[in-house]
Amino acid sequence: MTLPRVRLFLLGGTITMTAASNSTSGVVPSVDADALCRAVPGLDQVAEIDARTEQMTASGSLTFQHGFDLAAEIIKADNSGDADGFVIVQGTDTLEEMAFMLDCLLDIKKPVVVTGAMRNPTQISADGPANILAAVTCAATNSVGLAGVVVVLNDDIHSARFVTKTHSGNVDTFQSPETGPVGRVVEGSVRIFSIPVTGPKLTIPRGRDMPKIALITASLGDDGYLLGLLENSDCQGLVIEAFGAGHLPEKYLDVLDGMTKKIPVILSSRVAAGHIFRETYGFQGSEIDLINRGLIPSGILKGPKARILLTILVMSGASREQIKNTFEVWDL
Ligand code: DAS
């Protein structure tokens, strides 16, 4: 029997981390892609794996360039027909951002699955092997491609568009607060419950410098100190995680009036789920006031994903109108 061909890219993360030979404190990336796959019983019966160690890093040190390179490699392998599905293995800290970036940049029909682990290989009940088996099972199942890029941990299949990390240590950390999972791996096979709506598809920006895009979060008693520092900086775009449905302190307003004339300012929310409102509140600093002042509502996208989208758009040379229209798609 011919098995599906799955290409697995390893970027690092807890799933690879064991005690460093020269240190007594803490685990660090050390297990490469081949060793990771060898540690998963039965993997060779699910797919023919082409395992590649691309990086060995904690996911907080991954960059946009890593995402662009990965997207380019996947597009190339898709075009040449060299693989039937793809798995990206990385740390969970930035997993939702990398998965979302890939979902924005990839317009392919084959499954693209991102996974990682919450417990390192030296811990009892390390979840890495089960997550790799489930991720490869999904990558080897054609129908998963219909869901766009998915995140698979703990046997749940989440759309990259809706998933977020919700807990610092629990293996059930990845959740989609708006929608729930799109499917699940049950007794070794894939069940898909729903196909998520598609977000805007963008091309990989090439040959342009990485723009400086800031992300700040509003909090009680904030006098706009940090925002003031950004006003006179060379930042080229700003995402603000506002209160609730899109509200900011009055003390932000003068500075924002200046900034919205110069750069795109995205209005997102610091809460876990829900839309940015557009037409409910009318006080100074409300969503109606802020949108009138030129802020662009992010729909349901929270700060980190909104920053991914804004960075790619600015880097691609998108106009203010194009940026606004693209974020509008996320006002689902
Ligand atoms: N938080 C760790 C992980 O879950 C480290 C990282 O993100 O690389 O993998």
XYZ file of C-alpha atoms and ligand atoms in Angstrom:
341
model
C 0.000 0.000 0.000
C 1.315 3.456 -0.878
C 1.227 5.808 2.066
C 0.574 9.571 1.757
C 3.789 11.596 1.687
C 3.953 14.106 4.529
C 6.670 16.718 4.789
C 7.416 17.686 8.370
C 9.235 20.915 9.208
C 10.667 21.241 12.712
C 11.241 24.713 14.136
C 11.894 23.770 17.791
C 9.837 24.294 20.956
C 9.165 22.318 24.131
C 8.488 19.209 22.065
C 12.251 19.097 21.317
C 13.545 20.190 24.705
C 15.657 18.087 27.065
C 18.276 19.011 29.690
C 21.365 20.550 28.137
C 24.478 18.393 28.660
C 26.457 21.388 29.931
C 23.790 22.748 32.256
C 21.783 21.677 35.277
C 19.045 24.229 34.895
C 16.182 23.923 32.454
C 15.475 22.211 29.164
C 16.558 23.526 25.760
C 15.886 22.511 22.130
C 17.869 19.352 21.425
C 15.863 16.608 19.666
C 15.965 16.871 15.865
C 13.159 16.049 13.424
C 14.286 12.483 12.683
C 14.653 11.606 16.363
C 11.283 13.195 17.106
C 9.585 11.021 14.483
C 11.411 7.858 15.590
C 9.943 8.362 19.083
C 6.375 8.028 17.788
C 5.217 4.388 17.639
C 3.193 3.599 14.521
C 4.006 6.848 12.690
C 5.547 4.951 9.783
C 2.214 3.211 9.213
C 0.344 6.494 8.785
C 2.532 8.287 6.259
C 5.858 8.323 4.513
C 7.562 11.163 6.369
C 10.163 13.537 4.986
C 11.331 15.133 8.251
C 13.367 18.345 8.062
C 14.988 20.202 10.925
C 14.648 23.850 9.866
C 15.288 25.534 13.225
C 15.924 24.502 16.818
C 14.637 27.447 18.740
C 12.131 28.549 21.353
C 9.158 29.906 19.447
C 9.470 33.389 20.959
C 12.567 33.824 18.781
C 10.889 32.861 15.504
C 10.463 35.689 12.994
C 8.269 36.671 10.073
C 11.097 35.584 7.784
C 10.841 32.025 9.154
C 7.133 32.081 8.288
C 7.768 33.507 4.794
C 10.470 30.876 4.083
C 8.211 28.090 5.296
C 5.281 29.316 3.203
C 7.554 29.483 0.124
C 8.813 25.917 0.721
C 5.271 24.612 1.109
C 4.092 26.369 -2.070
C 7.061 24.923 -3.967
C 6.428 21.369 -2.713
C 2.712 21.751 -3.448
C 3.403 22.883 -7.027
C 5.902 20.125 -7.698
C 3.598 17.492 -6.207
C 6.390 16.323 -3.885
C 4.162 16.035 -0.816
C 0.533 15.255 -0.021
C 0.425 17.168 3.243
C 2.545 19.275 5.581
C 3.239 19.385 9.308
C 4.962 22.249 11.106
C 6.269 21.453 14.588
C 7.123 24.400 16.798
C 6.838 25.902 20.281
C 3.374 26.728 21.476
C 4.140 30.290 22.631
C 3.764 31.784 19.149
C 2.077 28.829 17.461
C -1.217 30.608 16.831
C 0.607 33.494 15.143
C 2.700 31.260 12.873
C -0.380 29.181 11.975
C -2.345 32.350 11.191
C 0.502 33.784 9.113
C 0.680 30.579 7.065
C -3.096 30.607 6.657
C -2.885 34.152 5.245
C -0.064 33.229 2.846
C -1.104 29.766 1.652
C -3.878 29.150 -0.816
C -3.443 25.425 -1.329
C -5.770 22.454 -1.123
C -3.417 20.107 0.710
C -3.519 19.778 4.511
C -1.190 22.094 6.455
C -1.056 21.218 10.145
C 0.774 22.999 12.965
C 1.545 21.213 16.228
C 3.751 21.335 19.306
C 3.664 20.132 22.900
C 3.112 21.471 26.381
C 5.198 18.844 28.195
C 8.797 18.222 27.229
C 10.094 14.702 26.458
C 11.605 14.318 29.953
C 8.237 14.746 31.685
C 5.738 12.048 32.615
C 2.907 12.056 30.037
C 4.827 14.117 27.514
C 2.232 15.030 24.878
C 4.641 15.464 21.947
C 4.453 11.935 20.437
C 0.628 11.840 20.507
C 0.453 15.324 18.988
C 2.852 14.394 16.181
C 0.870 11.228 15.442
C -2.406 13.190 15.344
C -0.863 15.990 13.248
C 0.593 13.560 10.705
C -2.730 11.683 10.593
C -4.423 14.995 9.717
C -1.746 15.901 7.153
C -2.274 12.483 5.546
C -6.040 13.058 5.264
C -7.031 15.003 2.133
C -10.245 16.500 3.516
C -8.329 18.409 6.220
C -7.047 20.681 3.437
C -10.562 22.105 3.065
C -10.267 23.686 6.530
C -7.215 25.820 5.671
C -4.233 25.742 8.037
C -5.155 23.839 11.197
C -3.636 23.493 14.653
C -3.719 19.982 16.110
C -2.931 19.287 19.770
C -4.640 17.044 22.303
C -6.497 15.350 19.383
C -8.507 18.531 18.678
C -8.346 20.142 15.231
C -8.631 23.945 15.310
C -8.731 26.450 12.481
C -5.685 28.754 12.514
C -8.198 31.584 12.020
C -9.864 31.113 15.402
C -7.467 29.254 17.657
C -5.638 30.777 20.608
C -3.427 29.571 23.448
C -5.444 29.874 26.656
C -3.320 28.296 29.400
C 0.368 28.456 30.245
C 0.743 24.809 31.220
C -2.320 22.716 30.423
C -2.121 20.246 27.501
C -5.640 21.366 26.531
C -4.424 24.931 26.078
C -5.463 25.495 22.440
C -9.063 26.599 22.138
C -11.209 28.446 19.618
C -13.438 30.616 21.838
C -15.639 31.811 18.965
C -16.235 28.518 17.220
C -14.862 25.482 19.035
C -12.700 22.954 17.164
C -13.400 22.189 13.499
C -12.752 18.501 14.063
C -11.093 15.828 16.145
C -8.882 12.775 15.746
C -10.891 9.805 17.027
C -9.449 6.292 17.277
C -6.738 7.251 14.840
C -8.940 8.769 12.154
C -9.960 12.309 11.313
C -13.493 13.634 11.873
C -14.283 17.106 10.512
C -17.304 18.880 12.016
C -17.242 22.165 10.086
C -15.307 24.096 7.462
C -14.375 27.615 8.656
C -14.927 30.783 6.635
C -11.846 31.784 4.645
C -9.784 34.867 5.462
C -8.076 37.103 2.895
C -5.226 35.439 1.015
C -2.038 37.478 0.665
C 1.155 36.936 -1.266
C 4.496 36.547 0.480
C 6.000 40.050 0.616
C 9.452 39.965 -0.930
C 12.303 42.402 -1.282
C 11.005 44.900 1.283
C 12.349 45.742 4.715
C 10.481 44.406 7.730
C 8.247 47.246 8.901
C 8.117 48.252 12.543
C 4.595 47.421 13.733
C 3.840 48.026 17.406
C 1.313 46.239 19.621
C 0.147 47.820 22.861
C -2.539 46.932 25.401
C -4.685 49.489 27.226
C -5.144 49.157 30.997
C -6.835 50.972 33.863
C -5.260 54.330 34.651
C -3.146 54.296 31.454
C -2.139 57.915 30.788
C -0.893 57.159 27.268
C 2.807 57.250 28.194
C 3.788 54.364 25.906
C 1.564 55.621 23.089
C 3.297 59.006 23.378
C 6.689 57.339 22.909
C 5.420 55.629 19.767
C 4.049 58.886 18.359
C 7.547 60.196 17.800
C 9.096 56.891 16.768
C 9.607 55.434 13.292
C 6.868 52.835 13.758
C 4.894 52.222 10.553
C 1.770 50.696 12.004
C 0.130 50.209 15.364
C -2.263 47.639 16.829
C -3.989 48.594 20.067
C -5.631 45.986 22.270
C -8.407 48.155 23.647
C -10.895 47.460 26.409
C -13.914 45.232 25.665
C -15.708 46.080 22.439
C -13.073 48.672 21.421
C -12.734 51.435 24.013
C -9.724 53.515 25.025
C -8.904 56.114 27.705
C -9.645 59.731 26.740
C -5.975 60.477 27.383
C -5.091 58.530 24.223
C -7.168 60.676 21.906
C -4.940 63.656 21.047
C -2.017 61.397 20.245
C -4.213 59.057 18.204
C -5.508 61.979 16.128
C -1.938 62.675 15.071
C -0.979 59.052 14.519
C -3.967 58.027 12.396
C -2.981 60.717 9.891
C 0.452 59.127 9.480
C 0.115 55.363 9.955
C -2.569 52.640 10.070
C -3.846 52.171 13.628
C -5.821 48.979 14.234
C -8.424 48.816 16.969
C -8.444 45.333 18.515
C -9.560 44.042 21.914
C -7.732 42.708 24.930
C -10.577 40.287 25.785
C -10.501 36.664 24.664
C -13.514 36.606 22.333
C -15.999 38.823 20.544
C -16.122 41.519 17.902
C -15.014 45.117 17.955
C -18.306 47.025 17.964
C -19.014 49.754 15.406
C -22.200 51.574 16.394
C -23.168 51.163 20.032
C -21.185 53.472 22.345
C -20.815 57.201 21.815
C -18.535 58.467 24.623
C -15.081 59.939 24.006
C -12.829 56.941 23.403
C -15.748 54.669 22.418
C -15.662 52.544 19.274
C -17.823 55.067 17.361
C -15.504 57.911 18.372
C -12.325 55.940 17.595
C -13.541 54.749 14.180
C -14.499 58.373 13.346
C -10.983 59.402 14.333
C -9.562 56.941 11.756
C -8.839 53.786 13.726
C -9.504 50.579 11.773
C -11.519 47.920 13.655
C -10.027 44.418 13.603
C -13.317 42.484 13.648
C -12.666 39.364 15.713
C -8.867 39.379 15.359
C -7.048 39.817 18.652
C -3.828 41.805 18.930
C -1.173 39.236 17.942
C -3.059 38.035 14.842
C -4.014 41.599 13.889
C -0.312 42.497 14.079
C 0.591 39.576 11.772
C -1.963 40.757 9.213
C -0.995 44.434 9.452
C 2.711 43.615 9.124
C 2.184 41.616 5.924
C -0.076 44.341 4.489
C 2.315 47.204 5.277
C 5.232 45.158 3.962
C 3.291 44.527 0.740
C 2.762 48.271 0.256
C -1.034 48.117 0.836
C -2.872 51.449 0.893
C -4.921 52.569 3.912
C -8.081 51.638 2.013
C -6.757 48.158 1.211
C -5.796 47.658 4.861
C -9.258 48.751 5.981
C -10.964 46.445 3.471
C -8.816 43.485 4.478
C -9.606 43.899 8.176
C -13.275 44.312 7.269
C -13.295 40.674 6.120
C -12.600 39.716 9.757
C -15.758 41.536 10.920
C -17.460 38.203 10.309
N 6.357 27.363 25.637
C 7.260 26.459 25.001
C 6.498 25.514 24.091
O 5.358 25.268 24.383
C 8.439 27.096 24.378
C 8.226 27.596 22.986
O 7.190 28.121 22.645
O 9.151 27.419 22.193
O 6.989 24.964 23.159
